[in-house]
Structures are given as C-alpha cells and as structure tokens.
Amino acid sequence: KNRISSEWKDIFNHNVEQLERKQEENQTSHKATNKRIDNLVLSSGGESPNEVTDARTNNQGDIFDTLKARIDAGENLTSEELKDMNETLTNQREEITQLNSVIKELYSGEGSNVNLYVHAGRGNDTTADGTEEKPFKTIQAAVDGIPFLASSNFYIHVAPDVYMEDVHVRDNNVTAIEIVATNNSASDAIDFDTGTFVRSIFFENVQAYCRLRGITLTDPENGPGYFVYFDRCTYGAIDNCRAAVSTRNLNTNSFRWGHFKTVAYSATSGNVYNSLFRNQDRVFSVMFTSLVRVEKDTYGANNFILFAPEGGVIFIGNNMQITGENEERKSYGGQVFKS
C-alpha cells in the first residue's frame, strides 16, 4: 500500500509539474502573441488582402515596445508642438494687434491735422508731448516728433522768441509739414520783424508740402550759409517771412556754398510770397531743375543778387517790389521768366 501510494504521488506530482510547465509556456506564448497583436496594423493593399505592417517604428527610426507607446509618444509630441505653436500664435497676434494700432495711428483719417507746440520759455524737450500745456523747447525736438511715414498734416506752432537753431527736417513722407509762428496772423513781415527768430531751416528729402510762415532770419553769420533751404522736396512755400539782417559782407569761409543764399531750392518746386528780403547777398538761388515762382508781393531793397538760377527756372510776377544791384545771375542754363 505504501509503495502504491508513493508511486501514485510521484506520478501525480510529475503530471502537475508538466501541467504547470505547459500552462506557463502557454501564458508566455499568449503574452508574446498579445504583444505582437498590439504592435500590428491590419490594412488591405498590395497582393495580400490583409497586409500586416509593423507600426512600432516612427518616422525617425525609433522603435517602441508597443504600438500604443509609439502612438502615445507621437500624441504627446504633437501636444507639445501644438502648445508651442499656440504660444507663438498668441505672441504673433499681440504683435499684429500692436502693428495694426500703429498703422491705424499713422493712416487713420487721411488728411487729419496734428499740432505740435514749441515754446522757448516754458518748453521742455525731455518731458514734452507736443501739446500747448507741455510744449517742446526747441523747434528741432518738435520736428523729430514727426513720424517718417504718415498721412496727416503736421503743424509746428512756434511761440515768438529767439531760436538759435539750424533746424533740419529730413526723410519724412507725410502729407504736409508747416512751421508757423503762433503770432503769424497778427504779424506783418514786410513792415516789421515777426518776433519769431530762427537762424536756419533745412527741408531735405521731404515728400510733403512744406511751408514756412511768420519766421524772421537771425544770426546768419553763425549759420550754415542760408536762411531757408528746400532740397528734393515735393513742394516748398515761404509766406510772411523776413530776412533784413545784412548778409552781404559776412565771412563766408564756413558757409555751405561760400556765399550766403537767403532762399535756396534744389530739385524742388515752390513759391515765395508776402515776404521781405533786404540787404541780402543772394536772395533766390534755384538749382538743379527746380521751378520756383516769386510773387509780386515780395519786397526788399539793397540786395546784391536777386535771382540766381543755377540749372533751375524762376518765374517772377510783374511790378516786382524787390530790388538789388544785380537782378539776375544765371548759370548752368538757368532761366528767369517774367509774366
């Protein structure tokens, strides 16, 4: 009995071990099969109705344990990329909004007027915003406040005072720039000083209608050799201005042209009216194909040369009220036409 029981136990234990081994093998096989199934994509195409493609490898050649792991990695990467892209779009949206605001400020209301104020006594170039309450101290600071590109008319209102400045307006593409004395309507440059004195004003490469009103020349000996100079501008006008301090016997060594030109035009059309020029070396110098009209309400006497066209053309009205020792001095084919 003991022998039979012992043999049966050995056989039973052996069979149990065999069953456990087979079960373990089956479980391992099932795991491998399930894992492989997880890593397969069934699609039709080619010669087989169920072409099996291994999808664990991404387009970079990275191999993942399971298809889900590869998909999760791709989705996570896509999520990060989308997050970064959304941040970029947000930043771009803010930049575009800011740009649109600037464009709107520059172009809204075509032909609108922008007024900037200058006051030598109470102005401050550091804290100024250009309003009457917070004006600029210098004309140049106000000019520097004009944008390079705009569709507005810019008026710089200058309070009566002495401005020892060589103002330089340059490279603006706007509708109009006008420098005007605040007392212009109450002053008469033909009879008296306007009270707003400036050494020189230079408009250079300004694509705009440029005009100067109510300004009187001062301190020419320390200037660049001109009172008003328009160079490559759309149009230049001078109204109610006065140059009466003598420029005939100045030391011209430091001047731009070696002699003083009160009003100079270069590659610019324009006109001069309702102004006085007295005791000037060269009153009107018109250069490089400029076309300038000098109205008959321009006055003055004791000038050296009135009209000096240097490759330009000057049109003057009948019964001119301005005189000089030499009425014309033409060069480079320049011409003077009288109506």
CSV table of C-alpha atoms in Angstrom, one decimal:
chain,number,residue,atom,x,y,z
A,1,LYS,CA,0.0,0.0,0.0
A,2,ASN,CA,2.7,2.4,0.9
A,3,ARG,CA,4.5,1.6,-2.4
A,4,ILE,CA,1.4,2.1,-4.5
A,5,SER,CA,0.7,5.4,-2.7
A,6,SER,CA,4.2,6.6,-3.2
A,7,GLU,CA,4.3,5.8,-6.9
A,8,TRP,CA,0.9,7.5,-7.4
A,9,LYS,CA,2.1,10.6,-5.6
A,10,ASP,CA,5.2,10.7,-7.8
A,11,ILE,CA,3.2,10.3,-11.0
A,12,PHE,CA,0.7,12.9,-9.8
A,13,ASN,CA,3.3,15.4,-8.9
A,14,HIS,CA,5.1,14.8,-12.2
A,15,ASN,CA,1.8,15.4,-14.0
A,16,VAL,CA,1.2,18.5,-12.0
A,17,GLU,CA,4.6,19.8,-12.9
A,18,GLN,CA,4.0,19.1,-16.5
A,19,LEU,CA,0.7,20.9,-16.5
A,20,GLU,CA,2.2,23.9,-14.7
A,21,ARG,CA,5.1,24.0,-17.2
A,22,LYS,CA,2.6,23.8,-20.2
A,23,GLN,CA,0.5,26.4,-18.6
A,24,GLU,CA,3.5,28.7,-18.1
A,25,GLU,CA,4.5,28.2,-21.7
A,26,ASN,CA,1.0,28.9,-22.9
A,27,GLN,CA,0.9,32.1,-20.8
A,28,THR,CA,4.3,33.2,-22.2
A,29,SER,CA,3.1,32.5,-25.7
A,30,HIS,CA,-0.2,34.3,-25.1
A,31,LYS,CA,1.8,37.3,-23.8
A,32,ALA,CA,4.0,37.3,-26.9
A,33,THR,CA,1.0,36.9,-29.1
A,34,ASN,CA,-0.9,39.7,-27.5
A,35,LYS,CA,2.1,41.9,-27.5
A,36,ARG,CA,2.6,41.3,-31.2
A,37,ILE,CA,-1.1,41.8,-31.9
A,38,ASP,CA,-0.8,45.1,-30.1
A,39,ASN,CA,2.0,46.0,-32.5
A,40,LEU,CA,0.3,45.2,-35.8
A,41,VAL,CA,-1.8,47.3,-38.1
A,42,LEU,CA,-4.0,45.4,-40.5
A,43,SER,CA,-4.6,47.1,-43.8
A,44,SER,CA,-5.5,46.0,-47.2
A,45,GLY,CA,-3.3,46.7,-50.1
A,46,GLY,CA,-0.6,45.2,-52.2
A,47,GLU,CA,-1.0,41.5,-53.1
A,48,SER,CA,-2.4,40.5,-49.8
A,49,PRO,CA,-6.0,41.4,-48.7
A,50,ASN,CA,-4.6,41.8,-45.1
A,51,GLU,CA,-1.2,43.2,-45.4
A,52,VAL,CA,0.4,43.4,-42.0
A,53,THR,CA,2.6,46.3,-41.2
A,54,ASP,CA,4.8,46.8,-38.2
A,55,ALA,CA,3.8,50.1,-36.7
A,56,ARG,CA,6.1,50.3,-33.7
A,57,THR,CA,8.8,52.3,-35.6
A,58,ASN,CA,8.2,56.0,-36.1
A,59,ASN,CA,9.5,58.1,-39.0
A,60,GLN,CA,12.7,58.8,-37.1
A,61,GLY,CA,13.5,55.1,-36.8
A,62,ASP,CA,12.8,54.9,-33.1
A,63,ILE,CA,11.4,51.5,-32.1
A,64,PHE,CA,8.8,51.3,-29.3
A,65,ASP,CA,7.7,48.3,-27.2
A,66,THR,CA,4.1,48.6,-28.3
A,67,LEU,CA,2.1,50.4,-30.9
A,68,LYS,CA,0.3,52.3,-28.2
A,69,ALA,CA,3.6,53.5,-26.8
A,70,ARG,CA,4.5,54.8,-30.2
A,71,ILE,CA,1.1,56.5,-30.7
A,72,ASP,CA,1.3,58.0,-27.2
A,73,ALA,CA,4.7,59.4,-27.9
A,74,GLY,CA,3.5,60.9,-31.1
A,75,GLU,CA,0.5,62.4,-29.5
A,76,ASN,CA,2.5,63.8,-26.6
A,77,LEU,CA,4.9,65.3,-29.0
A,78,THR,CA,2.1,66.7,-31.0
A,79,SER,CA,0.6,68.2,-27.9
A,80,GLU,CA,3.8,69.9,-27.0
A,81,GLU,CA,4.2,71.2,-30.6
A,82,LEU,CA,0.6,72.5,-30.5
A,83,LYS,CA,1.2,74.2,-27.2
A,84,ASP,CA,4.3,75.9,-28.6
A,85,MET,CA,2.5,76.8,-31.7
A,86,ASN,CA,-0.4,78.3,-29.8
A,87,GLU,CA,2.1,80.3,-27.7
A,88,THR,CA,3.7,81.5,-30.9
A,89,LEU,CA,0.3,82.4,-32.4
A,90,THR,CA,-0.6,84.3,-29.3
A,91,ASN,CA,2.6,86.3,-29.4
A,92,GLN,CA,2.1,87.0,-33.1
A,93,ARG,CA,-1.5,88.0,-32.5
A,94,GLU,CA,-0.3,90.6,-29.9
A,95,GLU,CA,2.4,91.8,-32.3
A,96,ILE,CA,-0.1,92.1,-35.2
A,97,THR,CA,-2.5,94.0,-32.9
A,98,GLN,CA,0.3,96.4,-31.9
A,99,LEU,CA,1.3,96.8,-35.6
A,100,ASN,CA,-2.4,97.4,-36.6
A,101,SER,CA,-2.6,100.1,-33.9
A,102,VAL,CA,0.5,101.8,-35.2
A,103,ILE,CA,-0.8,101.6,-38.8
A,104,LYS,CA,-4.2,102.9,-37.7
A,105,GLU,CA,-2.5,105.8,-35.8
A,106,LEU,CA,-0.4,106.7,-38.9
A,107,TYR,CA,-3.1,106.3,-41.5
A,108,SER,CA,-6.4,106.8,-39.8
A,109,GLY,CA,-8.2,109.9,-41.0
A,110,GLU,CA,-6.3,110.8,-44.2
A,111,GLY,CA,-5.5,114.5,-44.2
A,112,SER,CA,-6.1,114.9,-40.4
A,113,ASN,CA,-4.1,117.6,-38.7
A,114,VAL,CA,-1.5,117.0,-36.0
A,115,ASN,CA,-0.5,120.1,-34.0
A,116,LEU,CA,2.8,120.3,-32.1
A,117,TYR,CA,3.8,123.3,-30.0
A,118,VAL,CA,7.1,124.9,-29.3
A,119,HIS,CA,7.8,127.5,-26.5
A,120,ALA,CA,11.3,128.5,-25.8
A,121,GLY,CA,10.4,129.9,-22.3
A,122,ARG,CA,8.4,127.2,-20.7
A,123,GLY,CA,9.0,124.2,-23.1
A,124,ASN,CA,10.9,121.1,-22.1
A,125,ASP,CA,12.2,118.7,-24.8
A,126,THR,CA,12.5,115.9,-22.2
A,127,THR,CA,9.0,115.9,-20.8
A,128,ALA,CA,7.2,117.5,-23.7
A,129,ASP,CA,4.3,115.7,-25.5
A,130,GLY,CA,3.8,118.5,-28.0
A,131,THR,CA,0.6,119.9,-26.6
A,132,GLU,CA,0.1,123.5,-25.6
A,133,GLU,CA,0.3,122.5,-22.0
A,134,LYS,CA,3.5,120.6,-22.4
A,135,PRO,CA,5.3,122.1,-25.4
A,136,PHE,CA,8.8,121.5,-26.8
A,137,LYS,CA,11.6,123.9,-26.0
A,138,THR,CA,13.2,123.7,-29.5
A,139,ILE,CA,11.9,123.5,-33.0
A,140,GLN,CA,14.2,120.6,-33.8
A,141,ALA,CA,12.6,118.5,-31.0
A,142,ALA,CA,9.2,119.1,-32.4
A,143,VAL,CA,10.4,118.2,-35.9
A,144,ASP,CA,11.9,115.0,-34.5
A,145,GLY,CA,8.5,114.1,-33.2
A,146,ILE,CA,7.1,113.8,-36.7
A,147,PRO,CA,7.0,110.2,-38.0
A,148,PHE,CA,8.8,109.2,-41.1
A,149,LEU,CA,5.6,107.9,-42.7
A,150,ALA,CA,2.1,109.3,-42.1
A,151,SER,CA,-0.9,110.6,-44.0
A,152,SER,CA,-1.5,113.6,-41.7
A,153,ASN,CA,-0.7,117.3,-41.9
A,154,PHE,CA,1.8,118.3,-39.3
A,155,TYR,CA,1.8,121.9,-37.9
A,156,ILE,CA,4.6,123.1,-35.7
A,157,HIS,CA,3.4,126.2,-33.8
A,158,VAL,CA,6.3,128.2,-32.6
A,159,ALA,CA,5.9,130.9,-29.9
A,160,PRO,CA,7.6,134.2,-30.5
A,161,ASP,CA,11.2,134.1,-29.2
A,162,VAL,CA,14.8,133.7,-30.5
A,163,TYR,CA,15.7,130.2,-31.6
A,164,MET,CA,19.4,129.9,-32.3
A,165,GLU,CA,18.8,126.7,-34.2
A,166,ASP,CA,19.7,125.2,-37.5
A,167,VAL,CA,16.6,123.2,-37.9
A,168,HIS,CA,16.8,120.1,-40.1
A,169,VAL,CA,13.6,118.4,-41.4
A,170,ARG,CA,14.5,115.2,-43.3
A,171,ASP,CA,13.3,112.0,-44.8
A,172,ASN,CA,9.6,112.4,-43.9
A,173,ASN,CA,6.9,111.0,-46.2
A,174,VAL,CA,3.7,112.8,-44.9
A,175,THR,CA,1.0,115.0,-46.4
A,176,ALA,CA,2.3,118.3,-45.2
A,177,ILE,CA,4.8,119.9,-42.7
A,178,GLU,CA,4.3,123.5,-41.8
A,179,ILE,CA,6.4,125.5,-39.3
A,180,VAL,CA,4.4,128.6,-38.4
A,181,ALA,CA,4.7,131.3,-35.7
A,182,THR,CA,1.8,131.4,-33.3
A,183,ASN,CA,1.5,135.1,-33.9
A,184,ASN,CA,1.6,134.7,-37.7
A,185,SER,CA,-1.9,136.1,-38.3
A,186,ALA,CA,-1.1,139.2,-36.3
A,187,SER,CA,2.4,139.9,-37.7
A,188,ASP,CA,3.4,141.6,-41.0
A,189,ALA,CA,6.9,140.5,-42.1
A,190,ILE,CA,7.0,143.2,-44.8
A,191,ASP,CA,6.8,146.0,-42.2
A,192,PHE,CA,8.3,144.6,-39.0
A,193,ASP,CA,10.1,141.7,-37.5
A,194,THR,CA,7.7,138.9,-36.8
A,195,GLY,CA,9.1,138.2,-33.3
A,196,THR,CA,9.9,134.6,-34.1
A,197,PHE,CA,13.6,134.4,-34.9
A,198,VAL,CA,15.3,131.4,-36.3
A,199,ARG,CA,18.8,131.0,-37.7
A,200,SER,CA,18.1,128.5,-40.5
A,201,ILE,CA,15.7,125.8,-41.6
A,202,PHE,CA,16.6,122.9,-44.0
A,203,PHE,CA,14.0,120.7,-45.5
A,204,GLU,CA,15.8,117.7,-47.0
A,205,ASN,CA,14.2,114.8,-49.0
A,206,VAL,CA,10.8,115.5,-47.5
A,207,GLN,CA,7.9,114.0,-49.6
A,208,ALA,CA,5.3,116.5,-48.4
A,209,TYR,CA,4.0,120.0,-48.9
A,210,CYS,CA,6.4,122.1,-46.8
A,211,ARG,CA,5.7,125.7,-45.8
A,212,LEU,CA,7.3,128.3,-43.5
A,213,ARG,CA,5.2,131.2,-42.1
A,214,GLY,CA,5.9,134.1,-39.8
A,215,ILE,CA,9.7,133.5,-39.4
A,216,THR,CA,12.4,136.1,-39.3
A,217,LEU,CA,16.1,135.4,-40.0
A,218,THR,CA,18.6,135.9,-37.1
A,219,ASP,CA,22.3,135.3,-36.5
A,220,PRO,CA,23.2,134.5,-40.2
A,221,GLU,CA,27.0,134.8,-39.6
A,222,ASN,CA,26.9,131.7,-37.4
A,223,GLY,CA,24.6,129.7,-39.6
A,224,PRO,CA,25.3,127.2,-42.5
A,225,GLY,CA,25.0,129.9,-45.2
A,226,TYR,CA,21.3,130.0,-45.9
A,227,PHE,CA,18.0,131.0,-44.2
A,228,VAL,CA,15.6,128.5,-45.8
A,229,TYR,CA,16.7,125.6,-48.0
A,230,PHE,CA,14.5,123.0,-49.7
A,231,ASP,CA,16.3,120.0,-51.2
A,232,ARG,CA,14.5,117.3,-53.1
A,233,CYS,CA,11.1,118.1,-51.5
A,234,THR,CA,7.7,117.7,-53.1
A,235,TYR,CA,7.0,121.4,-52.7
A,236,GLY,CA,8.3,124.3,-50.7
A,237,ALA,CA,6.5,127.5,-49.8
A,238,ILE,CA,7.5,130.7,-47.9
A,239,ASP,CA,4.9,133.1,-46.6
A,240,ASN,CA,5.2,136.1,-44.3
A,241,CYS,CA,8.9,135.6,-43.6
A,242,ARG,CA,11.6,138.3,-43.3
A,243,ALA,CA,15.3,138.5,-43.8
A,244,ALA,CA,16.5,142.0,-43.1
A,245,VAL,CA,19.8,141.5,-41.2
A,246,SER,CA,22.6,142.0,-43.7
A,247,THR,CA,24.3,139.0,-45.2
A,248,ARG,CA,26.3,140.9,-47.8
A,249,ASN,CA,29.7,141.2,-46.1
A,250,LEU,CA,29.8,138.1,-44.0
A,251,ASN,CA,32.8,135.8,-43.5
A,252,THR,CA,31.7,133.0,-45.8
A,253,ASN,CA,34.5,130.5,-45.2
A,254,SER,CA,32.3,128.2,-43.2
A,255,PHE,CA,29.2,128.6,-45.4
A,256,ARG,CA,27.9,125.7,-47.5
A,257,TRP,CA,28.3,127.4,-50.8
A,258,GLY,CA,31.0,130.0,-50.0
A,259,HIS,CA,28.3,132.8,-50.0
A,260,PHE,CA,25.0,133.3,-48.3
A,261,LYS,CA,21.9,132.2,-50.1
A,262,THR,CA,18.8,133.5,-48.3
A,263,VAL,CA,16.3,131.2,-50.0
A,264,ALA,CA,17.6,128.1,-51.8
A,265,TYR,CA,15.7,125.5,-53.8
A,266,SER,CA,17.3,122.3,-55.1
A,267,ALA,CA,15.3,119.8,-57.2
A,268,THR,CA,12.2,121.3,-55.6
A,269,SER,CA,9.2,123.3,-56.9
A,270,GLY,CA,7.7,126.1,-54.8
A,271,ASN,CA,6.8,129.7,-54.4
A,272,VAL,CA,7.6,132.7,-52.3
A,273,TYR,CA,5.1,135.4,-51.4
A,274,ASN,CA,4.2,138.1,-48.9
A,275,SER,CA,7.7,138.3,-47.6
A,276,LEU,CA,10.6,140.8,-47.3
A,277,PHE,CA,14.3,140.3,-48.2
A,278,ARG,CA,16.6,143.2,-47.6
A,279,ASN,CA,20.5,143.6,-47.6
A,280,GLN,CA,20.9,140.0,-48.8
A,281,ASP,CA,23.9,138.6,-50.7
A,282,ARG,CA,21.9,136.2,-53.0
A,283,VAL,CA,18.1,136.3,-52.4
A,284,PHE,CA,16.8,133.4,-54.5
A,285,SER,CA,19.0,130.6,-55.6
A,286,VAL,CA,17.2,128.0,-57.7
A,287,MET,CA,19.3,124.9,-58.5
A,288,PHE,CA,19.1,121.5,-60.3
A,289,THR,CA,15.8,121.8,-62.3
A,290,SER,CA,13.9,123.5,-59.5
A,291,LEU,CA,10.9,125.5,-60.6
A,292,VAL,CA,10.1,128.5,-58.3
A,293,ARG,CA,7.6,131.3,-58.5
A,294,VAL,CA,8.3,134.6,-56.8
A,295,GLU,CA,5.1,136.6,-56.3
A,296,LYS,CA,4.9,140.3,-56.9
A,297,ASP,CA,4.1,140.9,-53.2
A,298,THR,CA,7.7,140.1,-52.3
A,299,TYR,CA,9.5,143.2,-51.1
A,300,GLY,CA,13.0,144.4,-50.3
A,301,ALA,CA,15.9,146.6,-51.3
A,302,ASN,CA,19.7,146.9,-51.2
A,303,ASN,CA,20.3,143.3,-52.2
A,304,PHE,CA,23.3,142.2,-54.2
A,305,ILE,CA,21.8,139.5,-56.4
A,306,LEU,CA,18.1,138.9,-56.6
A,307,PHE,CA,17.7,135.9,-58.8
A,308,ALA,CA,20.4,133.3,-59.3
A,309,PRO,CA,19.0,130.3,-61.2
A,310,GLU,CA,21.7,127.5,-61.4
A,311,GLY,CA,20.1,125.0,-63.7
A,312,GLY,CA,16.7,126.0,-62.5
A,313,VAL,CA,13.9,128.2,-63.5
A,314,ILE,CA,12.4,131.3,-61.7
A,315,PHE,CA,9.1,132.8,-62.6
A,316,ILE,CA,8.5,136.3,-61.3
A,317,GLY,CA,5.4,138.5,-61.4
A,318,ASN,CA,5.0,141.9,-62.9
A,319,ASN,CA,5.8,145.0,-60.9
A,320,MET,CA,8.2,143.3,-58.5
A,321,GLN,CA,8.6,145.2,-55.3
A,322,ILE,CA,12.1,143.8,-54.6
A,323,THR,CA,15.3,145.3,-56.0
A,324,GLY,CA,19.1,144.7,-56.0
A,325,GLU,CA,22.3,145.7,-57.6
A,326,ASN,CA,22.1,142.7,-59.9
A,327,GLU,CA,18.7,141.4,-60.8
A,328,GLU,CA,19.9,138.2,-62.4
A,329,ARG,CA,22.9,135.9,-62.4
A,330,LYS,CA,22.3,132.8,-64.4
A,331,SER,CA,24.4,129.6,-64.7
A,332,TYR,CA,24.1,126.1,-66.0
A,333,GLY,CA,21.3,127.1,-68.3
A,334,GLY,CA,19.1,128.6,-65.6
A,335,GLN,CA,16.4,131.0,-66.6
A,336,VAL,CA,14.3,133.8,-65.3
A,337,PHE,CA,10.8,134.4,-66.8
A,338,LYS,CA,8.7,137.4,-66.2
A,339,SER,CA,5.0,137.3,-66.6
